[in-house]
Each structure stands twice: as C-alpha cells, then as structure tokens.
Coordinates of C-alpha atoms and ligand atoms in Angstrom, one line a residue:
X665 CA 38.1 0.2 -62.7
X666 CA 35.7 -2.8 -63.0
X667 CA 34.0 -3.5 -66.3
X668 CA 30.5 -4.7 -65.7
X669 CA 28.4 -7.2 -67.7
X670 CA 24.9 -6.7 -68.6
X671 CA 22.0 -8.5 -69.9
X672 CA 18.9 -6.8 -71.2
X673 CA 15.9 -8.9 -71.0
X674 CA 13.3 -8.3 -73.7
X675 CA 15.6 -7.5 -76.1
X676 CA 13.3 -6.7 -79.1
X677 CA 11.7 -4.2 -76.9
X678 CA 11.1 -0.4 -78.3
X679 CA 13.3 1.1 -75.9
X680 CA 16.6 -1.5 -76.0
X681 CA 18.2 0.9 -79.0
X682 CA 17.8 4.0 -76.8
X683 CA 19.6 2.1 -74.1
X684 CA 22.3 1.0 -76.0
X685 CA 23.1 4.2 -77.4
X686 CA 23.1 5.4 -73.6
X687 CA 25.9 2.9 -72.7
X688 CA 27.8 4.0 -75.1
X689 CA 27.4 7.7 -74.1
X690 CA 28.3 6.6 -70.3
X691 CA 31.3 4.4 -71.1
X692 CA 33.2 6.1 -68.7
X693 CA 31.2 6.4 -65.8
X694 CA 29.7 2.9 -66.1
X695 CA 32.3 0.8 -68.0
X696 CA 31.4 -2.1 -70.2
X697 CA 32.8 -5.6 -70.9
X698 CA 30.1 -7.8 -72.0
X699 CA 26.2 -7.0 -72.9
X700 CA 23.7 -9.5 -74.0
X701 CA 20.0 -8.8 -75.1
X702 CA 18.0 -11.8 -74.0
X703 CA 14.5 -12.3 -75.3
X704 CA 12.1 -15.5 -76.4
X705 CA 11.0 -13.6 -80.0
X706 CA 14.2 -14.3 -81.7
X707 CA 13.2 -12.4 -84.8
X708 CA 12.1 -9.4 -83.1
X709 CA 15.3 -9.2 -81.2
X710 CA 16.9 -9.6 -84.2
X711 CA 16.5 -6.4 -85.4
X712 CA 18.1 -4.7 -82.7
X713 CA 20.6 -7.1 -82.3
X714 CA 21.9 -6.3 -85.7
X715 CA 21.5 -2.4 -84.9
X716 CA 23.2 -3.0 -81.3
X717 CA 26.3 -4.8 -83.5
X718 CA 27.0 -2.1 -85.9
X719 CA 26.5 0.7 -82.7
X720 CA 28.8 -1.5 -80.1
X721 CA 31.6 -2.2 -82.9
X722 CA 31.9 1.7 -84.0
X723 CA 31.5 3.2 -80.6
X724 CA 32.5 1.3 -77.8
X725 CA 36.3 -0.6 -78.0
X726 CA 36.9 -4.1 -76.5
X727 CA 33.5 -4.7 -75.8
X728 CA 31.4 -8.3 -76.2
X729 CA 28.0 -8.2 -77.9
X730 CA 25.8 -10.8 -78.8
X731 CA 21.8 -11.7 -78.1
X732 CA 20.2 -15.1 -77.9
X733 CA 17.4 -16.8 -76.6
X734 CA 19.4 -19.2 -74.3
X735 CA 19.2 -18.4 -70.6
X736 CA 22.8 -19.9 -70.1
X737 CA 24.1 -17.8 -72.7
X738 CA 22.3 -14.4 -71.6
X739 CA 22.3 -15.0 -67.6
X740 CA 25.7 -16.5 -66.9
X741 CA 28.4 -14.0 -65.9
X742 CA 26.1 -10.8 -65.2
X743 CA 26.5 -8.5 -62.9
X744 CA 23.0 -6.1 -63.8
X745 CA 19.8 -7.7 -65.8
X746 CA 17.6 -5.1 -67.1
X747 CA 14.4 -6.1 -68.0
X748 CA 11.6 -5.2 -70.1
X749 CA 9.9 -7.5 -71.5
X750 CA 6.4 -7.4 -71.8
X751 CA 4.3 -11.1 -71.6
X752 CA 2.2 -11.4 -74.6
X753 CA 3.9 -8.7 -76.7
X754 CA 1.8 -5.8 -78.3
X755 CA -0.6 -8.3 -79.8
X756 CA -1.9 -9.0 -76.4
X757 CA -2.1 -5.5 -75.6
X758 CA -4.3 -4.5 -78.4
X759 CA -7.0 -6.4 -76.3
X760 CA -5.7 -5.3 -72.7
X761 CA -7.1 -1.8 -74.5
X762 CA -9.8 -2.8 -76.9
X763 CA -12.0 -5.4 -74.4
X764 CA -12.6 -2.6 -71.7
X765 CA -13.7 -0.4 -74.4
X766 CA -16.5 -2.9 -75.5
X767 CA -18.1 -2.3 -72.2
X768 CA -17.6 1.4 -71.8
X769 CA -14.6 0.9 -69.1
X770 CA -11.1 2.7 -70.3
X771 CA -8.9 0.0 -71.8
X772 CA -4.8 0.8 -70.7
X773 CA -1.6 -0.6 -69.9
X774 CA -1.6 -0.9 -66.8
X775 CA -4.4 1.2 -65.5
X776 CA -7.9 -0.7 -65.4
X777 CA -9.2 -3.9 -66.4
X778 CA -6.5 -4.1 -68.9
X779 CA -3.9 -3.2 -66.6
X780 CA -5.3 -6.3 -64.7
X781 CA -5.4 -8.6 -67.8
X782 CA -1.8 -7.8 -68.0
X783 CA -1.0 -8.9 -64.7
X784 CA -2.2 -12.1 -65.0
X785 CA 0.4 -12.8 -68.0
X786 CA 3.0 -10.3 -66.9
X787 CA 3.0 -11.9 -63.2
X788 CA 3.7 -15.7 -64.3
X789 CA 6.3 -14.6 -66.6
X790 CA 8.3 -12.5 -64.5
X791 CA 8.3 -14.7 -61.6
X792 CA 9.9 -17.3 -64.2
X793 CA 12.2 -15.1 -65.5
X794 CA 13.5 -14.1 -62.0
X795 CA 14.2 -17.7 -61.1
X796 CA 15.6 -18.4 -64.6
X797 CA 18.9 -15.2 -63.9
X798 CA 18.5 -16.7 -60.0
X799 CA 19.5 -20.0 -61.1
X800 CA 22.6 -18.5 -63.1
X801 CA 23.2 -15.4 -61.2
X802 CA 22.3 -15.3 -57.6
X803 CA 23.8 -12.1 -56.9
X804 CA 23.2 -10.2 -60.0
X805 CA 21.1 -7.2 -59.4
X806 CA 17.8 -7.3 -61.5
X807 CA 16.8 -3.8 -62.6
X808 CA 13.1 -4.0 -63.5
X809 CA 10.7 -2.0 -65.9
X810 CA 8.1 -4.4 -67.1
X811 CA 4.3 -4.0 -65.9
X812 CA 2.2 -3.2 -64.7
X813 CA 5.2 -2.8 -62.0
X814 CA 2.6 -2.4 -59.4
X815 CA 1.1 -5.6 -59.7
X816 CA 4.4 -7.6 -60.8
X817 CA 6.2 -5.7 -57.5
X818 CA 3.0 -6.8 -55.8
X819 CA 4.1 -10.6 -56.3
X820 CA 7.8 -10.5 -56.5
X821 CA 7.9 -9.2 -52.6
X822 CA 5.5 -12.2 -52.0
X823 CA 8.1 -15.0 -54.2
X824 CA 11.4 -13.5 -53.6
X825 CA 11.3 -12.2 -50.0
X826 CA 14.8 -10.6 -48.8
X827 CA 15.8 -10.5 -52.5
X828 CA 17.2 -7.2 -51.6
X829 CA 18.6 -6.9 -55.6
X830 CA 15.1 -7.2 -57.2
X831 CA 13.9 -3.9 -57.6
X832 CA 11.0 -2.8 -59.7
X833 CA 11.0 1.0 -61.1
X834 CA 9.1 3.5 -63.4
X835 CA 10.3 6.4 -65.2
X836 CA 7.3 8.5 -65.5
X837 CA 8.2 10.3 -61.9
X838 CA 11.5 11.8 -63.4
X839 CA 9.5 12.3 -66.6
X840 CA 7.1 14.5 -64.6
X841 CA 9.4 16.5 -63.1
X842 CA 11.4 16.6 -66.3
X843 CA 8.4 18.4 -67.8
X844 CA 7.5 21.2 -65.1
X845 CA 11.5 21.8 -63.6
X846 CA 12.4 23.9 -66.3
X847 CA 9.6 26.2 -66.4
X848 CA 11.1 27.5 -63.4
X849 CA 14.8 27.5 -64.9
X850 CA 15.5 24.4 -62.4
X851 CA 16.5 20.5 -63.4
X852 CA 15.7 17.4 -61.7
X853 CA 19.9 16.8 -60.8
X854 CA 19.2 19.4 -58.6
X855 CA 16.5 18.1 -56.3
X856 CA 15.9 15.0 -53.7
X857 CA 12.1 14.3 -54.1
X858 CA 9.6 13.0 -51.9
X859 CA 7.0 11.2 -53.5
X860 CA 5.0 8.4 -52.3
X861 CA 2.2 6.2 -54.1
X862 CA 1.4 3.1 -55.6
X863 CA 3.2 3.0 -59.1
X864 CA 1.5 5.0 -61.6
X865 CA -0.6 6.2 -58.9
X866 CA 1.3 8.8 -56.4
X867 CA 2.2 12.3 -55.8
X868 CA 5.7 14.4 -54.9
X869 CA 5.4 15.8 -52.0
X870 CA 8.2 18.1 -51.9
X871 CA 11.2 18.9 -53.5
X872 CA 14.5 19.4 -51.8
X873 CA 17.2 21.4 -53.5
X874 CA 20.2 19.6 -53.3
X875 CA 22.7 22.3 -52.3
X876 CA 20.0 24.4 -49.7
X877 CA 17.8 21.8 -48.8
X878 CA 14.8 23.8 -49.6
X879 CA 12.0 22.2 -51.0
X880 CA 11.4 24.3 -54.5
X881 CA 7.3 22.6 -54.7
X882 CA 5.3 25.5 -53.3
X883 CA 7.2 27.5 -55.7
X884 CA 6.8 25.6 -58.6
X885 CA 2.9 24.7 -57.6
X886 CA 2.6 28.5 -57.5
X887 CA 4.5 29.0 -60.3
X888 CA 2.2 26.8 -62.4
X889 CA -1.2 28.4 -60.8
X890 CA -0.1 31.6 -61.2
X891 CA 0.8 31.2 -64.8
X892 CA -1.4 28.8 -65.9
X893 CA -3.1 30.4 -69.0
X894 CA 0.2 30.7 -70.6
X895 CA 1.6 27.7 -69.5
X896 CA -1.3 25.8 -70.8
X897 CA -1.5 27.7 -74.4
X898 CA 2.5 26.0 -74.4
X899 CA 1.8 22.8 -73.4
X900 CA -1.4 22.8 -76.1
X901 CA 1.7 24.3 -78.8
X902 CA 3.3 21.1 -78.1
X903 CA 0.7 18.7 -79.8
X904 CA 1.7 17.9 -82.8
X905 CA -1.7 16.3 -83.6
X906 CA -4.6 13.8 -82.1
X907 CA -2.0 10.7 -82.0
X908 CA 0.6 12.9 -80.1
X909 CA -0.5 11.3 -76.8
X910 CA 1.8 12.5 -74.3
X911 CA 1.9 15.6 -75.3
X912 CA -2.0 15.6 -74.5
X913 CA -1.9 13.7 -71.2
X914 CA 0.8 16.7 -70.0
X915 CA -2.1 19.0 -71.1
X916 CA -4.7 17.1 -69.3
X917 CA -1.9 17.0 -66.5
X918 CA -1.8 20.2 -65.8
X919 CA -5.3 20.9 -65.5
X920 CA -5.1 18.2 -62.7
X921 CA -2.6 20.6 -60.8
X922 CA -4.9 23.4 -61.1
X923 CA -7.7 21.0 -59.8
X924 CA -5.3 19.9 -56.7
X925 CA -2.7 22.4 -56.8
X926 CA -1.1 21.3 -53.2
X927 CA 1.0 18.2 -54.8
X928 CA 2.0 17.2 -58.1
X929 CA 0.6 14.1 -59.2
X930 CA 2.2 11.3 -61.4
X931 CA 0.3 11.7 -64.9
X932 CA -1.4 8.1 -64.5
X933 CA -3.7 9.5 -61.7
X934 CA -5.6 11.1 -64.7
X935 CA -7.1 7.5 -65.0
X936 CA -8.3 7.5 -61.7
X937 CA -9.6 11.4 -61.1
X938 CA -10.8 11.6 -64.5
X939 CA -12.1 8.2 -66.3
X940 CA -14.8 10.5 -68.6
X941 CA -12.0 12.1 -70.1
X942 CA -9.0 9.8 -70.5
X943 CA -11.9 7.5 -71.7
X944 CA -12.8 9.9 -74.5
X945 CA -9.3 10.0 -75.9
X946 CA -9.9 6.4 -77.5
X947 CA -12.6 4.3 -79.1
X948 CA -13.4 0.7 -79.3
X949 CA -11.5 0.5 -82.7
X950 CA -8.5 3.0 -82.0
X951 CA -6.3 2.9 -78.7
X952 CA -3.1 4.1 -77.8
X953 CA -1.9 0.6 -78.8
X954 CA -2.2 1.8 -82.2
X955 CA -0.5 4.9 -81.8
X956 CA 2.3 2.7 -80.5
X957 CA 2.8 0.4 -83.5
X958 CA 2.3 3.2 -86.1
X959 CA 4.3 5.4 -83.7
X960 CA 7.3 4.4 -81.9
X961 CA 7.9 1.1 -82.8
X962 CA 7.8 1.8 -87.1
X963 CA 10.0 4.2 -85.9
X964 CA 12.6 2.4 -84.0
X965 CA 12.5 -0.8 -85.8
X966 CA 13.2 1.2 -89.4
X967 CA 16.0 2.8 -87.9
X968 CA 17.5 -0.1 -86.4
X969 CA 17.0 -1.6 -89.9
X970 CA 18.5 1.4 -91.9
X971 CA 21.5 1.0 -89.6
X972 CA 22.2 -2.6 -89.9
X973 CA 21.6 -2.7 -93.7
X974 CA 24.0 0.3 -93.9
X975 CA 26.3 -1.7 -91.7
X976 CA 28.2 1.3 -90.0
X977 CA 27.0 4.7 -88.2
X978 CA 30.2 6.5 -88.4
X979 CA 30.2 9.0 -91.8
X980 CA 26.4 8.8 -92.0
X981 CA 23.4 11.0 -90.6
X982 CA 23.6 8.4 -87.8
X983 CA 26.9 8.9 -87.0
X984 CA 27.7 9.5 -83.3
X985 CA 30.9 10.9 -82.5
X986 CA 30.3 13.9 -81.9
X987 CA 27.3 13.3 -79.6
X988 CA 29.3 10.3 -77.5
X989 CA 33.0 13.0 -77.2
X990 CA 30.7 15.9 -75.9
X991 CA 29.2 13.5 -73.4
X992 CA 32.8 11.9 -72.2
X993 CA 34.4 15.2 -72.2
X994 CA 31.3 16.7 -70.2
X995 CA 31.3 13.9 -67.6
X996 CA 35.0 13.9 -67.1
X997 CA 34.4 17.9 -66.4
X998 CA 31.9 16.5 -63.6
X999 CA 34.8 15.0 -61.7
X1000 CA 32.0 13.9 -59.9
X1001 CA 30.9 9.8 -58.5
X1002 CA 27.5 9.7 -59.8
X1003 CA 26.0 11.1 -63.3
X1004 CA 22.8 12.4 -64.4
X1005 CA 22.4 10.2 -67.7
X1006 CA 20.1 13.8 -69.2
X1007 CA 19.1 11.1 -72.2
X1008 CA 15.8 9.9 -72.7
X1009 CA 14.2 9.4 -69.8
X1010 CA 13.6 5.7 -69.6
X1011 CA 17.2 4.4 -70.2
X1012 CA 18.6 7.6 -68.2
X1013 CA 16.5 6.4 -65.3
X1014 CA 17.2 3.2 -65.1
X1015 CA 21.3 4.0 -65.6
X1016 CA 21.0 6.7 -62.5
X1017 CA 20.0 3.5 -60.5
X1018 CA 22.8 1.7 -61.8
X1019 CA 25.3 4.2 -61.2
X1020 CA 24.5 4.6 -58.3
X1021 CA 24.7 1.2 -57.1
X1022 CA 27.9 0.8 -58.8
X1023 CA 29.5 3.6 -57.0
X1024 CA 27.6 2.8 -53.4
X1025 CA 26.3 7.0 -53.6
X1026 CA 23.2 6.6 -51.7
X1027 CA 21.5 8.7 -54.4
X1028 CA 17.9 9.0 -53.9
X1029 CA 15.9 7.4 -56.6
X1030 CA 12.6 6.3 -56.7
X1031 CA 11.8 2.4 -56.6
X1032 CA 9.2 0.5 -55.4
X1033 CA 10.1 -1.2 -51.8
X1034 CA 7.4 -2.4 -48.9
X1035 CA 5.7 0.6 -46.9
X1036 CA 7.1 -0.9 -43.5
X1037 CA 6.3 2.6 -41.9
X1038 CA 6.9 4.8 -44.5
X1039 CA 3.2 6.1 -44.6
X1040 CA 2.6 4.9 -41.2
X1041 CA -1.2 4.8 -41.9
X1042 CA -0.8 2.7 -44.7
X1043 CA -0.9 -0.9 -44.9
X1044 CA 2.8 -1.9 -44.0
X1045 CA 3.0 -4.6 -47.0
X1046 CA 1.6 -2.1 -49.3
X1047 CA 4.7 -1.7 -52.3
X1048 CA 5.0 2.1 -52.0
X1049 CA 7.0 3.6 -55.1
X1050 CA 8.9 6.2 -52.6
X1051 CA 12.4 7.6 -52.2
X1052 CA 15.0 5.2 -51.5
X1053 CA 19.1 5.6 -51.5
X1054 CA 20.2 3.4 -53.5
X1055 CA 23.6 1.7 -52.3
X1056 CA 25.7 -1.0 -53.5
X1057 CA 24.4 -3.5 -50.9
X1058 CA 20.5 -2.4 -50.3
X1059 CA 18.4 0.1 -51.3
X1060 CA 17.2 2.6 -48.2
X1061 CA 13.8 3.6 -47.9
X1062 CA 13.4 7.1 -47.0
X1063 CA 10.3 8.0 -44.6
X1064 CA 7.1 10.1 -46.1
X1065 CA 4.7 10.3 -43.1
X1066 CA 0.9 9.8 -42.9
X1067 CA -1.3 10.4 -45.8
X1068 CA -3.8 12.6 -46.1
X1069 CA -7.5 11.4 -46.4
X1070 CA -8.0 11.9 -50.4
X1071 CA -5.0 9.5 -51.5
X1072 CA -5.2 7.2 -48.3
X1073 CA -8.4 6.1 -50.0
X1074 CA -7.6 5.9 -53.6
X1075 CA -4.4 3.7 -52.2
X1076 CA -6.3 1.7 -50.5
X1077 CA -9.4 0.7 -52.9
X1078 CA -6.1 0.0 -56.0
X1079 CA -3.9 -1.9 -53.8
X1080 CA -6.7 -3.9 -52.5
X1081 CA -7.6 -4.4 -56.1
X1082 CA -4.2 -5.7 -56.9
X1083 CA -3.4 -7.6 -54.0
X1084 CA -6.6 -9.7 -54.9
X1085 CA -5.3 -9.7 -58.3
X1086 CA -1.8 -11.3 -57.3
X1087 CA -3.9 -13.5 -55.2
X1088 CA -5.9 -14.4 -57.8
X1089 CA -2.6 -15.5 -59.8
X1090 CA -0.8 -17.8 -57.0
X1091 CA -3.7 -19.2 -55.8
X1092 CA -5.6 -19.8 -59.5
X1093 CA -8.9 -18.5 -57.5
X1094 CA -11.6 -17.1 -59.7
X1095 CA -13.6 -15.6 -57.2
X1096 CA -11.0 -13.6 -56.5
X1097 CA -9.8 -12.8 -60.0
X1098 CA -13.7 -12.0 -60.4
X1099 CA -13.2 -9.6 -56.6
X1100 CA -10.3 -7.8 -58.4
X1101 CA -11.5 -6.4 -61.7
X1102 CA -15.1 -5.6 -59.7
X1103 CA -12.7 -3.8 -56.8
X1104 CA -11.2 -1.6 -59.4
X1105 CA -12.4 1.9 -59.8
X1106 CA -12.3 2.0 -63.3
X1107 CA -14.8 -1.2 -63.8
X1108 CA -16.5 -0.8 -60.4
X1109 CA -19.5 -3.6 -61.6
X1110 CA -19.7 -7.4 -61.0
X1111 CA -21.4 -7.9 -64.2
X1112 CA -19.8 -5.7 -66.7
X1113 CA -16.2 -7.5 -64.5
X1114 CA -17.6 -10.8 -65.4
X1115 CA -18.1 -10.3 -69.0
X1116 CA -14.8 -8.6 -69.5
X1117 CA -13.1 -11.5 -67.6
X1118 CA -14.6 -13.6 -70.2
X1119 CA -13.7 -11.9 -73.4
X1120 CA -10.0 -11.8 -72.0
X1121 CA -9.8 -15.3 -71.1
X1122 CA -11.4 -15.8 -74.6
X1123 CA -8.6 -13.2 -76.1
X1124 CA -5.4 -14.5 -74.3
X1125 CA -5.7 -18.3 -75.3
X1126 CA -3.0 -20.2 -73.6
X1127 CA -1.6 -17.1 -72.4
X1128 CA -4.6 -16.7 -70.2
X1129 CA -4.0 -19.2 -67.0
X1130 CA -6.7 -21.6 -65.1
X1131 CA -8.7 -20.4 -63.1
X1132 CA -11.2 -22.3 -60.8
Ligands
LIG1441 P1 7.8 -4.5 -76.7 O1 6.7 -5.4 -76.9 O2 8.3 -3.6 -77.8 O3 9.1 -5.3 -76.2 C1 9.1 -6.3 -75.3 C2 10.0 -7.4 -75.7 O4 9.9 -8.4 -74.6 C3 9.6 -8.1 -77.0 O5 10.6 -8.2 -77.8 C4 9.1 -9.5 -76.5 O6 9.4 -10.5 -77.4 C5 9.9 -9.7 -75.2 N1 9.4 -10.7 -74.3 C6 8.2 -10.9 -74.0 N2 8.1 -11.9 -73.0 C7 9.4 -12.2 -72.7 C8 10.0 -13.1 -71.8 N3 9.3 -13.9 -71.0 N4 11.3 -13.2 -71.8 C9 12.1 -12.4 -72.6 N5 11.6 -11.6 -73.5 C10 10.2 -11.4 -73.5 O7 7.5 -3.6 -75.4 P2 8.0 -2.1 -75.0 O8 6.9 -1.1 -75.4 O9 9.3 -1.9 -75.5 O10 7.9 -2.2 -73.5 C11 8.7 -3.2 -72.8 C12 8.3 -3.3 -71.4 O11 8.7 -2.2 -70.6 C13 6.7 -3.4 -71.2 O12 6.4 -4.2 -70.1 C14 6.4 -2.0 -70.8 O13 5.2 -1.9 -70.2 C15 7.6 -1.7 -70.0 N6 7.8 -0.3 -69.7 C16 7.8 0.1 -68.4 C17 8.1 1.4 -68.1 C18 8.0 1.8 -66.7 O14 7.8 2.9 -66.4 N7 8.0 0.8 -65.7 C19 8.4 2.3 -69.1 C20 8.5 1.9 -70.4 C21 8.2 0.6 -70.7
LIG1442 C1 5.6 5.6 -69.3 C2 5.2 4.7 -68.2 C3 5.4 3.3 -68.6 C4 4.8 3.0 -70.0 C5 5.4 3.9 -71.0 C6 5.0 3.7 -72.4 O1 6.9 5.7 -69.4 O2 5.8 5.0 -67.0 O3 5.0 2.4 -67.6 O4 5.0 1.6 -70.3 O5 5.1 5.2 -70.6 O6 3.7 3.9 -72.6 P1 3.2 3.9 -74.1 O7 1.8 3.9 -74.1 O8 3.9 5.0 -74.8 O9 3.7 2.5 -74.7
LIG1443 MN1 5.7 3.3 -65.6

C-alpha cells in the first residue's frame, strides 16, 4: 500500500493537534510516511511541533516528523498540503471584529466588513503560498481551509485556472448535519447531500440515504417543526454560558429553521437573515475573537505544552492506546474503501476528502468548484460550495437545478460583493475596494464603508496593500 507525505500549512494553527491526533487514528486507512507542519511564526509552530513529536514517536511507527519555516523543506516530496493558515494571525482579527463594531456593522470572520478586510490579506497570501508548493510540487493536491474560502476560492479559480487539485472546503456543512442527524437516530455516513450556496452562505436541499436513495429532509424538517419546543429547551441545555458561542448560534439556528422550515441553512446565514441579533451577541470591546484566545487556543496550546514538557503520552491521562486500537480494530471491521473519520469535525472533514481521493471512491463531499450549470440561473463563474465526487484525478460536480427567488438574490448581492472584492485585490482599485464593502449587506452605506476602509487600512499596517 502507498505511504503518503503530507505537509500541513499554518502549522501553529488551533486545529493542527486535532489533526495529528486524527492521522494517527486513521493510519490504516490513510498510511503515513512523512508529515511536515509548515508555517512563517516559527515560535507558534513550535508548540505543536513539540506536541506533534512526542504524539508521532509513541503512536505512529516508521514515520518522519519535522516542521520548519523553509518551503524546500516543507513542499518538496508531498503528495497532500493541507492548509490553514490564517494571514495576519488572530492579532489582525481582533480588528476584522472590533472596527465594524465602531460603526454599528457586525464585526466577523468572514462574514461582513471584516470578512472583507480579511480577504484583502488572506487573498495575497494564499495566492503566494499556492505558487510557493506549485513551484516544489506541481502535482501535489492542495486541500484548503483558510478564509474567508469564499473570497480566497473567488481568486484562486481566477490565478490557477485548470488547477483541478486546488480545492477550497468548509466544515461547518457536515457540522450542521452533525448537529440535527441524530435527533432523528440517523448519521451523516449515511446520506449523499445536496446543498448549494456560496461558502458560509447556502442551504441542503435534500438528503439522500445512501442505501434507499430517499431523501430523509422533509422528515427531519418535520421532525424539527414538530418538536421544536423540546428540541429548543435541549439545544438552550447545551450552553454552558454567554462565551459558549456555538452552542448559541445552534440555538439561534434553529429558530431559523422554524422561520424557513423548507431547507436547512448553513449556520452563517444567521449573519445575513438576522444582523440585529447576531450583532447583539458582541460589543465594541468583546468579540468572539476573544472567546477564541481565552477559549480554544489557551486550551490547545497548554495541552500541547503539558505534553511536550511531559515528553511522552503513553501511561499518562493523555495516553492514547486505547482510543487509536478501538479505531484500527473498528475500521479493519469496515472492510470497507473509504472511512468516515467520526472525529472532530474539521480534521474528519478534511481526511474524508483525502480518503477519498486516495482510494478514487467518488464519494460526495462538499467543495467549492465553478457553478458551470449547476444552478443554471446562477452566474456560471459564481464558486458554488455544492456536491462534488471526489476522485483521484478531478473532483465531479454534481447538478442542483435553479434557485429559488429568496437565495437567488442573497447569492447574487454577496458574490457580487466579493467578486468586486477580489477585483479590488488584483487590480489594487479603490473604487472598487470602496464598491465592495458598500455592496455588502451587512454595511450597506458608502460612508459608514468609507470610514471603516480607513480604520482597517490604519489597523493592518503593512499587511494592508495599496490601493489607488
Ligand atoms: P491560527 O491563527 O490559530 O493559526 C493559523 C496559523 O497560520 C498561525 O500559526 C500562523 O502563524 C500561520 N500563518 C499565517 N500566515 C501564514 C502563511 N502565509 N504561511 C504559513 N503559515 C501562516 O488560526 P486557526 O483559528 O487555527 O485557523 C486557521 C485557519 O483555518 C484560518 O484561516 C481559519 O479561518 C481557517 N478555518 C477554516 C475553516 C473552514 O471551515 N474553512 C474551519 C476552521 C478554520
Ligand atoms: C467553523 C467555520 C470556519 C471557522 C470556524 C472557527 O468551522 O466553518 O470557517 O473558521 O468555525 O470559528 P471560530 O470563531 O470558532 O474561530
Ligand atoms: Mn467555514
């Protein structure tokens, strides 16, 4: 069986230690010979370097580790670069969120001006970090997570066109269905979903059981209207206090099923349908930024550090035997191709893909690929995230069929927004930089565009490029 090499690009990143342990739990299905983390904060990628040493030399036999910042080192002799780095890191962030707020707009990650202002450093650095593997790996596939993927998918169909191993993804569509499948004793294994949208903008459609071929949404949809008075008093059990922020957003989620209880909507929409509200959630001095740096990444980076300083996993509360045997022995009782990774949702994701590029399954997973027909009343270079089968030579794009009215024109007003954005970018045009924050819904005003334009160009410094 081939061993595969892999680099993971942005390193340091929160969600590199989850994905490590996840290699190790599917060293049978996807097996290893080299990995490299690759990432320009050396110190910050030290700390899960050091973690990622201790967990490769316990669990995983015969395998090379290292992480650097040379793009020699971490792009020669790959066969998979999966990326997630985020231009600016999590200082630059804070004001993606904070600026908006000054003016009354929502300040987020990707949705918003802020999701704009991260474009504009996000798109410049992925395009150079796609010619960077290019150079040392032409053929490698490049498995992408950074954002705002929209925007960044947006520009890498317009620099790398016929790259047909660049692909751009987002886990928050399994994460959704992860959510409301089980209430109705079902798992997302099971299904082949329809979805279509913009990323972090889009709606399933239906669901199609694997075995029948009958699509389970009407049945959940009911389900879920039907029971929604428990179902919500469950979903409000889960917070486990004002910071919990996902747990809140899946409350606020379901009230958007009630509201249009014919699809089910990624949970980003709630930017969109509901700006009073996801606005309220935050304050000019408190934004989920900080619930990210007090939150998950104290959390992973003290672990990583516990680990490395203890030096080994095996015999501690770390230890991982257990977890990793169960996991073999489980997947060899499979016998099957392909593997539903059932970890955290981000690194399972991304490994589904993987896996199923590595064994050419044609599983459907959902990417972000050009509309070419897929909503024929869309715009055809619109970067639909939709259901593709993903094979060992292209990903195939699945048809949805015309759009109703409602999302045609959200669609259309965000991916004119962020195709003036990317414009914006190549072309260094401040009229149109100026044309893109104004198109978007959640600014919506020349003025209040221009002012928070300026406070971000002020903000990013050098990371903030010319624009005349
Ligand atoms: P993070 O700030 O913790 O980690 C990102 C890492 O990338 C940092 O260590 C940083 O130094 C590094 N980095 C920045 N620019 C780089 C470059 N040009 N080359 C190499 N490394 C670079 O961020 P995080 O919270 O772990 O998230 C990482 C990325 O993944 C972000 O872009 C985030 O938005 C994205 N993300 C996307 C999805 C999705 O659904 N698409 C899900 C989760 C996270
Ligand atoms: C979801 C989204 C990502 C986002 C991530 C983390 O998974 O799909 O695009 O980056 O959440 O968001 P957070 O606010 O927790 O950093
Ligand atoms: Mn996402």
């Amino acid at each position: 069986m081939k061993r595969y090499s892999v680099v993971i690009c942005g390193g340091g990143s929160t969600y590199t230690p989850d994905m490590i342990e996840l290699l190790c739990l599917l060293q049978d299905s996807f097996p290893l010979r080299k990995v490299t983390l690759y990432d320009i904060d050396a110190d910050r990628q030290a700390i899960v370097g050091r973690f990622g040493e201790v967990m490769f030399r316990e669990y995983y036999e015969g395998l090379e580790f290292s992480y650097t910042t040379d793009k020699a080192e971490a792009f020669e002799d790959i066969d998979f670069a999966l990326v997630q780095i985020r231009a600016g890191g999590m200082g630059l962030r804070n004001f993606d969120e904070k600026i908006p707020y000054r003016y009354g707009r929502i300040g987020q990650e990707t949705c918003g001006a802020g999701g704009l202002a991260y474009g504009v450093r996000s798109v410049p650095a992925m395009i150079q970090l796609v010619k960077d593997i290019r150079q040392y790996a032409p053929d490698a596939w490049i498995i992408n997570y950074a954002n705002p993927a929209a925007i960044v998918a947006e520009a890498t169909k317009r620099m790398f066109p016929g790259d047909k191993r660049l692909v751009n993804i987002c886990d928050m569509p399994p994460d959704v269905l992860n959510h409301y499948l089980p209430l109705i004793g079902r798992k997302r294994s099971e299904f082949r979903p329809v979805y279509f949208g913009l990323n972090h903008y889009g709606w399933f459609t239906r669901l199609l059981d694997r075995k029948t071929g009958e699509d389970v949404l009407p049945e959940l949809l009911s389900y879920i209207v039907d029971n929604y008075e428990s179902i919500h008093a469950e979903f409000k059990g889960r917070i486990r206090g004002p910071e919990d922020h996902w747990a809140i957003t899946f409350l606020d989620h379901l009230e958007m099923i009630r509201d249009f209880p014919y699809s089910l909507p990624n949970s980003y929409n709630l930017y969109y349908l509901y700006p009073d509200r996801t606005y309220a959630h935050y304050t000019p001095e408190h934004t989920r930024y900080d619930e990210v740096i007090a939150g998950r990444e104290h959390d992973v980076f003290t672990w990583c550090n516990e680990i490395s300083a203890l030096g080994h996993m095996k015999g501690t509360k770390y230890d991982l035997t257990d977890k990793i045997a169960a996991k073999r022995s489980s997947i060899r009782d499979l016998g099957v191709e392909t593997v539903y990774a059932d970890n955290d949702v981000h690194a399972a994701y991304l490994v589904e893909l993987v896996l199923s590029i590595v064994n050419n399954a044609y599983e459907p997973t959902l990417v972000m690929t050009e509309n070419n027909g897929i909503c024929p009343n869309l715009d055809p270079g619109m970067m639909l995230e939709a259901t593709c089968l993903a094979g060992a030579q292209e990903l195939m794009p699945l048809a949805v069929g015309e759009v109703p009215a409602f999302e045609k024109g959200l669609l259309e007003n965000q991916y004119a927004c962020e195709k003036l954005l990317v414009d914006a970018i190549l072309e260094h045009s401040d009229l149109k930089l100026l044309q893109a924050f104004t198109e978007n819904r959640l600014v919506g005003d020349a003025d209040v565009a221009k002012k928070i334009i300026a406070d971000f160009k002020a903000a990013n410094g050098n990371e903030w490029p010319e624009f005349c």
